[in-house]
mmCIF file of C-alpha atoms in Angstrom:
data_model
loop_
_atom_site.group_PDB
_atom_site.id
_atom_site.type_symbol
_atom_site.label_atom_id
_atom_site.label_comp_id
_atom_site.label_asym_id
_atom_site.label_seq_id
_atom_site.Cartn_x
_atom_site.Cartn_y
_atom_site.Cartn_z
ATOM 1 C CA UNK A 30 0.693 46.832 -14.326
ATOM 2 C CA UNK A 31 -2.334 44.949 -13.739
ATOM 3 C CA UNK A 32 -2.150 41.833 -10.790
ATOM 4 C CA UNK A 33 -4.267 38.759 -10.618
ATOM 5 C CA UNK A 34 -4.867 38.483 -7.182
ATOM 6 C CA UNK A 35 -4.607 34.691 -6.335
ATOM 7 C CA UNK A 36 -6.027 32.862 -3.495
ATOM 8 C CA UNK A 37 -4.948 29.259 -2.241
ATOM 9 C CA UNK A 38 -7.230 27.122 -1.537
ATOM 10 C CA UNK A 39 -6.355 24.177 0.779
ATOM 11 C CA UNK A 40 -6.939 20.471 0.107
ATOM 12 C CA UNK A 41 -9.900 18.573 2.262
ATOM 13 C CA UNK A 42 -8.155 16.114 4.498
ATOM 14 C CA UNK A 43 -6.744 13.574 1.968
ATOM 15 C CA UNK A 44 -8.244 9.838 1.777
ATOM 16 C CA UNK A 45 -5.709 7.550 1.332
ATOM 17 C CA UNK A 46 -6.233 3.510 0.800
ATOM 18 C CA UNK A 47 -3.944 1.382 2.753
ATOM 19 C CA UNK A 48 -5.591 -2.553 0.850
ATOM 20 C CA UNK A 49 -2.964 -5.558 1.284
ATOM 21 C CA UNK A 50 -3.167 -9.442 0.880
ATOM 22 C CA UNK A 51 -1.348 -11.023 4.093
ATOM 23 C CA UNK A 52 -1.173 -15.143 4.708
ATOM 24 C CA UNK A 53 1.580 -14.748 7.108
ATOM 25 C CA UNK A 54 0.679 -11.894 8.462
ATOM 26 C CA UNK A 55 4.158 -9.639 8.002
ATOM 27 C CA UNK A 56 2.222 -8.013 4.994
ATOM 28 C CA UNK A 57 -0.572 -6.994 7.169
ATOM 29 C CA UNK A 58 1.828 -5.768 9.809
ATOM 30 C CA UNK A 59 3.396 -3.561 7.136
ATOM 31 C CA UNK A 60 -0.052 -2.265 6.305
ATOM 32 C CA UNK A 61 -0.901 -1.533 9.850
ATOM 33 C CA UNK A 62 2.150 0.732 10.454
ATOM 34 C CA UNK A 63 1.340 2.412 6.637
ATOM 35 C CA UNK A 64 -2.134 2.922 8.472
ATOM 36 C CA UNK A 65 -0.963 4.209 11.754
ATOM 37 C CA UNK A 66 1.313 6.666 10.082
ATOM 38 C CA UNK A 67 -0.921 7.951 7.682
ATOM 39 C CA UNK A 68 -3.278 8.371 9.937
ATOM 40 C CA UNK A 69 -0.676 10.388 12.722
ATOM 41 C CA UNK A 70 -0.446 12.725 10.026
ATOM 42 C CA UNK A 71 -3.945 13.617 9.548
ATOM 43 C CA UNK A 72 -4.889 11.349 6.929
ATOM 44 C CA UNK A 73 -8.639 9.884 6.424
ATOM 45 C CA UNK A 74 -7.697 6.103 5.723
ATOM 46 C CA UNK A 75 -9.597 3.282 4.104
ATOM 47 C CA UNK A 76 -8.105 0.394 5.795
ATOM 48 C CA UNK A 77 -9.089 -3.326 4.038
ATOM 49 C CA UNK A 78 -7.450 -6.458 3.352
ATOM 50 C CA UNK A 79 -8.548 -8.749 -0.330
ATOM 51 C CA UNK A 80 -10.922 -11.691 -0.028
ATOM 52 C CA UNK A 81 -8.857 -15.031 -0.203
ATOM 53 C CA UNK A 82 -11.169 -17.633 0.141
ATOM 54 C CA UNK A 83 -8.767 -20.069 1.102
ATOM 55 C CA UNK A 84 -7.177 -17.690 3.812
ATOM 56 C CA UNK A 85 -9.297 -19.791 6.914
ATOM 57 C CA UNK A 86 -7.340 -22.957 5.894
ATOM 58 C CA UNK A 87 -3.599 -21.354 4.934
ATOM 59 C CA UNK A 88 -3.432 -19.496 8.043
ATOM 60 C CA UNK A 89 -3.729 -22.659 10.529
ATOM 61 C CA UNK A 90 -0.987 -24.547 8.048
ATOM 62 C CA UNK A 91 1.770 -21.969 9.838
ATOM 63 C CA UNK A 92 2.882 -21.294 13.365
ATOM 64 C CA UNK A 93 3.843 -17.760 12.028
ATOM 65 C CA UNK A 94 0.407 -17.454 10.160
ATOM 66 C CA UNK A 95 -1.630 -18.172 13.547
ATOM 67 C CA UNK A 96 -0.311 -15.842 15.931
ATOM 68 C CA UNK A 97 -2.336 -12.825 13.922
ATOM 69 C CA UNK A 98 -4.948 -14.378 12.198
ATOM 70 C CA UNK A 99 -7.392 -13.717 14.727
ATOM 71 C CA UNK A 100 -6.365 -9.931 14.354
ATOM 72 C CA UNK A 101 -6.610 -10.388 10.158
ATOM 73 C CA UNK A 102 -10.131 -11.423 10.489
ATOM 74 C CA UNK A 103 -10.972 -8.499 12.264
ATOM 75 C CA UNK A 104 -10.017 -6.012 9.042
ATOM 76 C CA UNK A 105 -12.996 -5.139 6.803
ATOM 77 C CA UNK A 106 -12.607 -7.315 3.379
ATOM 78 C CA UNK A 107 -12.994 -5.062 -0.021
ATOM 79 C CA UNK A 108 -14.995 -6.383 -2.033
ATOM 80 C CA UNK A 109 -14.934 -4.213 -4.887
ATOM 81 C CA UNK A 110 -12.050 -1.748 -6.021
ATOM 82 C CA UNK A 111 -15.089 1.178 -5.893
ATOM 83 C CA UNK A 112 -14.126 2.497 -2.365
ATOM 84 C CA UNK A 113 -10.365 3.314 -3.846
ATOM 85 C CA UNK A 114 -12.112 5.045 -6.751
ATOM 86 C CA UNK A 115 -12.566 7.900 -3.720
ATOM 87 C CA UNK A 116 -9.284 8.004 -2.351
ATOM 88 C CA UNK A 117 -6.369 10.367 -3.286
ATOM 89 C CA UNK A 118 -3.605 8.114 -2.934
ATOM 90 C CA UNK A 119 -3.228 3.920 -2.608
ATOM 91 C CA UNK A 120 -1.068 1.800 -1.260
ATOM 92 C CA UNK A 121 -1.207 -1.599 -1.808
ATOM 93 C CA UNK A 122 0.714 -4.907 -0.143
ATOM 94 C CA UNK A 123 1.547 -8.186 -1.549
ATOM 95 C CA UNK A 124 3.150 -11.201 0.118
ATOM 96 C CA UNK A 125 5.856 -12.384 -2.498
ATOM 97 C CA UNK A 126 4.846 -15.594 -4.382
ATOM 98 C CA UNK A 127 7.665 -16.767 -6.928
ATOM 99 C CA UNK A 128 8.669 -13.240 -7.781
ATOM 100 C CA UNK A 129 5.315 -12.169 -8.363
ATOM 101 C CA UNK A 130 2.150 -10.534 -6.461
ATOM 102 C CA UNK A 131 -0.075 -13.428 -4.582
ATOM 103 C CA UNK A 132 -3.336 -14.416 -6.610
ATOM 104 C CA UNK A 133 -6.006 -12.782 -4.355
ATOM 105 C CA UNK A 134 -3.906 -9.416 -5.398
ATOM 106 C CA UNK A 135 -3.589 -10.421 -8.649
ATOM 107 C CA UNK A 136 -7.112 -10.894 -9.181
ATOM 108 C CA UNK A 137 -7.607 -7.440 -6.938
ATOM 109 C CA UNK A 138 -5.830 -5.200 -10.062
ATOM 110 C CA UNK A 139 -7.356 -7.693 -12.571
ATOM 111 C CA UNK A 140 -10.723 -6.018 -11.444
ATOM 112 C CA UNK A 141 -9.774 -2.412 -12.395
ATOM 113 C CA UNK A 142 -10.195 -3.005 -16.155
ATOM 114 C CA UNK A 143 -13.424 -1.524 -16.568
ATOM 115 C CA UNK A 144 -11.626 1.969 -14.484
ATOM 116 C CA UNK A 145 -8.931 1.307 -16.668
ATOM 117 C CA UNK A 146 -10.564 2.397 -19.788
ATOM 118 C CA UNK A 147 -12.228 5.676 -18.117
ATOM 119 C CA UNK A 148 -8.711 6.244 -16.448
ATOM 120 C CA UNK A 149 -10.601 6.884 -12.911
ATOM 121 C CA UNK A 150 -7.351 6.470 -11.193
ATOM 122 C CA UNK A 151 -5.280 8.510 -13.435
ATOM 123 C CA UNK A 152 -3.497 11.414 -11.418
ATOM 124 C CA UNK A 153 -3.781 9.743 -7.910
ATOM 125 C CA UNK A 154 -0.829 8.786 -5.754
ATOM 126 C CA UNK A 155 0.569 5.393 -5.839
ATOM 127 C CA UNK A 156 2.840 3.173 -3.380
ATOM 128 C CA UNK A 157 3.429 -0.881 -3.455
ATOM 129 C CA UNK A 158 4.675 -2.568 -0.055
ATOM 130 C CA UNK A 159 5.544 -6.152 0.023
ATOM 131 C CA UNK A 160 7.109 -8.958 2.006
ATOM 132 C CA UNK A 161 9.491 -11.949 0.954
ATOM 133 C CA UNK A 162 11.453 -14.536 2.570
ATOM 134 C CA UNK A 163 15.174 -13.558 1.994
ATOM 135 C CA UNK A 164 16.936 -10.596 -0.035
ATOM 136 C CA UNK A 165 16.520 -13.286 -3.171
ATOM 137 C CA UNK A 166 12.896 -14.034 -3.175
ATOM 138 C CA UNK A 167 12.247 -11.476 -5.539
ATOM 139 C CA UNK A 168 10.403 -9.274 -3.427
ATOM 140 C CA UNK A 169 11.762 -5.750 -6.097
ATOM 141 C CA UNK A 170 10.482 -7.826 -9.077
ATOM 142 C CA UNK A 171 6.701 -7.842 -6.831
ATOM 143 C CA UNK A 172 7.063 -3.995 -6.393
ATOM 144 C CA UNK A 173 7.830 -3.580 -10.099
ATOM 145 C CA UNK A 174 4.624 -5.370 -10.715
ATOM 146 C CA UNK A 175 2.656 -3.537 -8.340
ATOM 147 C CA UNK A 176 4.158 -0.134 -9.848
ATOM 148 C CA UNK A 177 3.599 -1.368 -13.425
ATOM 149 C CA UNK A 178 -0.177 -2.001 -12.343
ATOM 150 C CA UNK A 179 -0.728 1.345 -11.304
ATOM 151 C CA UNK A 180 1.060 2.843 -14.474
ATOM 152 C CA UNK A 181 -0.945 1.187 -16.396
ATOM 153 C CA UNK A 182 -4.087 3.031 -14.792
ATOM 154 C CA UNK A 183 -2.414 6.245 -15.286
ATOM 155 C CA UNK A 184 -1.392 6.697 -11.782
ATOM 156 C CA UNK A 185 1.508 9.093 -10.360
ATOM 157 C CA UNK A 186 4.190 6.672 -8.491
ATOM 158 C CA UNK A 187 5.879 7.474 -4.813
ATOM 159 C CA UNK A 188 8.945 5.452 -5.380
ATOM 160 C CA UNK A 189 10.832 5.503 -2.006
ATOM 161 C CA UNK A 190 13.886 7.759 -1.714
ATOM 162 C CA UNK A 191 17.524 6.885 -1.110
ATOM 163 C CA UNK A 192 17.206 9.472 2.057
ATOM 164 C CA UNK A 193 14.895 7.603 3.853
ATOM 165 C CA UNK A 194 15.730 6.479 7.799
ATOM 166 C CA UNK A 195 15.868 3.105 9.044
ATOM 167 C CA UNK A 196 16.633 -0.068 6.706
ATOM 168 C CA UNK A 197 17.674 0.792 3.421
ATOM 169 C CA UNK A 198 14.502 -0.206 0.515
ATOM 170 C CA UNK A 199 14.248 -0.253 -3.162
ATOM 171 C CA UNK A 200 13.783 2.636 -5.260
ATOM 172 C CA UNK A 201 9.966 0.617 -6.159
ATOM 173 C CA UNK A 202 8.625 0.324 -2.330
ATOM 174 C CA UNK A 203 8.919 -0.809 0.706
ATOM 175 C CA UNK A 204 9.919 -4.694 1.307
ATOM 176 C CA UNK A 205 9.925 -6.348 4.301
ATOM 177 C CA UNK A 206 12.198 -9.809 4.529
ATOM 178 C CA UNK A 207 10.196 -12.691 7.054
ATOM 179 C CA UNK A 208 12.728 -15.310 7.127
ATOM 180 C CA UNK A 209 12.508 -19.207 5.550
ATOM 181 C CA UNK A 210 9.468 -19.565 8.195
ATOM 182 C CA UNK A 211 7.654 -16.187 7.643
ATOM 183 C CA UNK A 212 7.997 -15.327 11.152
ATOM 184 C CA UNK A 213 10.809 -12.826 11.381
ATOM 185 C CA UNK A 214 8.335 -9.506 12.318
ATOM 186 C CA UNK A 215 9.230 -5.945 11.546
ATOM 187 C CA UNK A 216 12.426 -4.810 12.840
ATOM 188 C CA UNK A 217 12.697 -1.226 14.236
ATOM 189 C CA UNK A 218 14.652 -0.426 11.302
ATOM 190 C CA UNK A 219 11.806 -1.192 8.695
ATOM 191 C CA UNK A 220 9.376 0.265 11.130
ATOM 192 C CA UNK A 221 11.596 3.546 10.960
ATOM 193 C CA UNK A 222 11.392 3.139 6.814
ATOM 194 C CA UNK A 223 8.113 2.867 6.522
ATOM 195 C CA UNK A 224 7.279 5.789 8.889
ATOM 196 C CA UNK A 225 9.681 8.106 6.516
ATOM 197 C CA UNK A 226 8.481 7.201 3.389
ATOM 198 C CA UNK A 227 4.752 7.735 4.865
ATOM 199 C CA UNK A 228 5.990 11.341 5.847
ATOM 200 C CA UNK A 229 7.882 11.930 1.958
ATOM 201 C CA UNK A 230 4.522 10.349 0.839
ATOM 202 C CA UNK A 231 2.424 12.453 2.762
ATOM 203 C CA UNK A 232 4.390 15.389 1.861
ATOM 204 C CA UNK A 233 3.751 14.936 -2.276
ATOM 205 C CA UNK A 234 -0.136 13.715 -1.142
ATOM 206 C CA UNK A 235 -0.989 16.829 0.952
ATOM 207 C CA UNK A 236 1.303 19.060 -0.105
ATOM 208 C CA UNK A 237 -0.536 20.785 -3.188
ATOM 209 C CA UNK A 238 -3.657 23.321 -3.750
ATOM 210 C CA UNK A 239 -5.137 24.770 -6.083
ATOM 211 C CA UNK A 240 -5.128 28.585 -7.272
ATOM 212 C CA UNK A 241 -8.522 30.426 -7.402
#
């Protein structure tokens, strides 16, 4: 009997894009621990937050919007969905406006029309994050419209498992709950979440090779 002999090649060190849309700032600070994580295990990540060109004015109308916009500034702005076009995998945030994704993300996905039609993000990973005010904000109908964005481009969605630690999420991503004021911060218990479902993530992202 004759035997292929078959060698596996490993993966480069997967690029992942971590891009989010934060007013409020507990959007960015789920993006930061999606970053951290990622990066802990091993991951090359594109870190950027959307243009909003009314962001310097909204984030001095809120006590809960000041306390990090000095640190917001500070993240590179992506001006053009080309960078992502590189990456393996992207994750993308939303703050919760009326049961839908805010407009700067909106316009952000809007902008992928032109990739849409060449299907240059079919195959790659996919995660949506977002943040609400209460259970009842509608923060699941956000993550449905973040996942139906990126099956519309052909991309391959992480939904987040019922096995994962900490504060138990919705089957479409990771949502974080801020309070009527916006300025109830991560609990340990989301923290925990998000750190799991970076590790299942990472674990479908990294996890394959190919067969010479």
């Amino acid at each position: 009997m004759n035997y292929i002999e078959k060698r596996y090649i490993p993966m480069p060190t997967p690029k992942i894009a971590v891009v989010f849309h934060s007013v409020c700032a507990n959007t960015y600070l789920m993006a930061r621990e999606y970053r951290d994580a990622f990066q802990a295990l091993g991951a090359e990540v594109l870190f950027c937050r959307l243009p909003d060109p009314n962001y310097a004015v909204t984030a001095d109308a809120f006590p809960a919007s000041r306390e990090y916009k000095a640190e917001i500034t500070t993240v590179p702005v992506l001006e053009s969905p080309v960078p992502v076009l590189d990456c393996d995998a992207f994750f993308l945030g939303s703050p919760t406006y009326f049961g839908n994704v805010s407009a700067p993300v909106k316009t952000f996905m809007d902008s992928f029309v032109d990739y849409w039609a060449e299907a240059r993000l079919a195959g790659k990973q996919f995660g949506g994050f977002a943040s609400a005010g209460t259970p009842q904000g509608g923060c699941d109908i956000c993550l449905q419209a973040l996942c139906h964005f990126a099956m519309h481009m052909g991309m391959c969605l992480i939904p987040a498992p019922s096995t994962l630690a900490g504060t138990v999420q919705p089957a479409y991503g990771l949502c974080h709950w801020s309070g009527d004021n916006s300025d109830q911060r991560l609990t340990e218990g989301e923290r925990e979440a998000i750190q799991s479902y970076c590790a299942f993530a990472w674990r479908i992202i990294a996890g394959r090779g190919a067969v010479e």
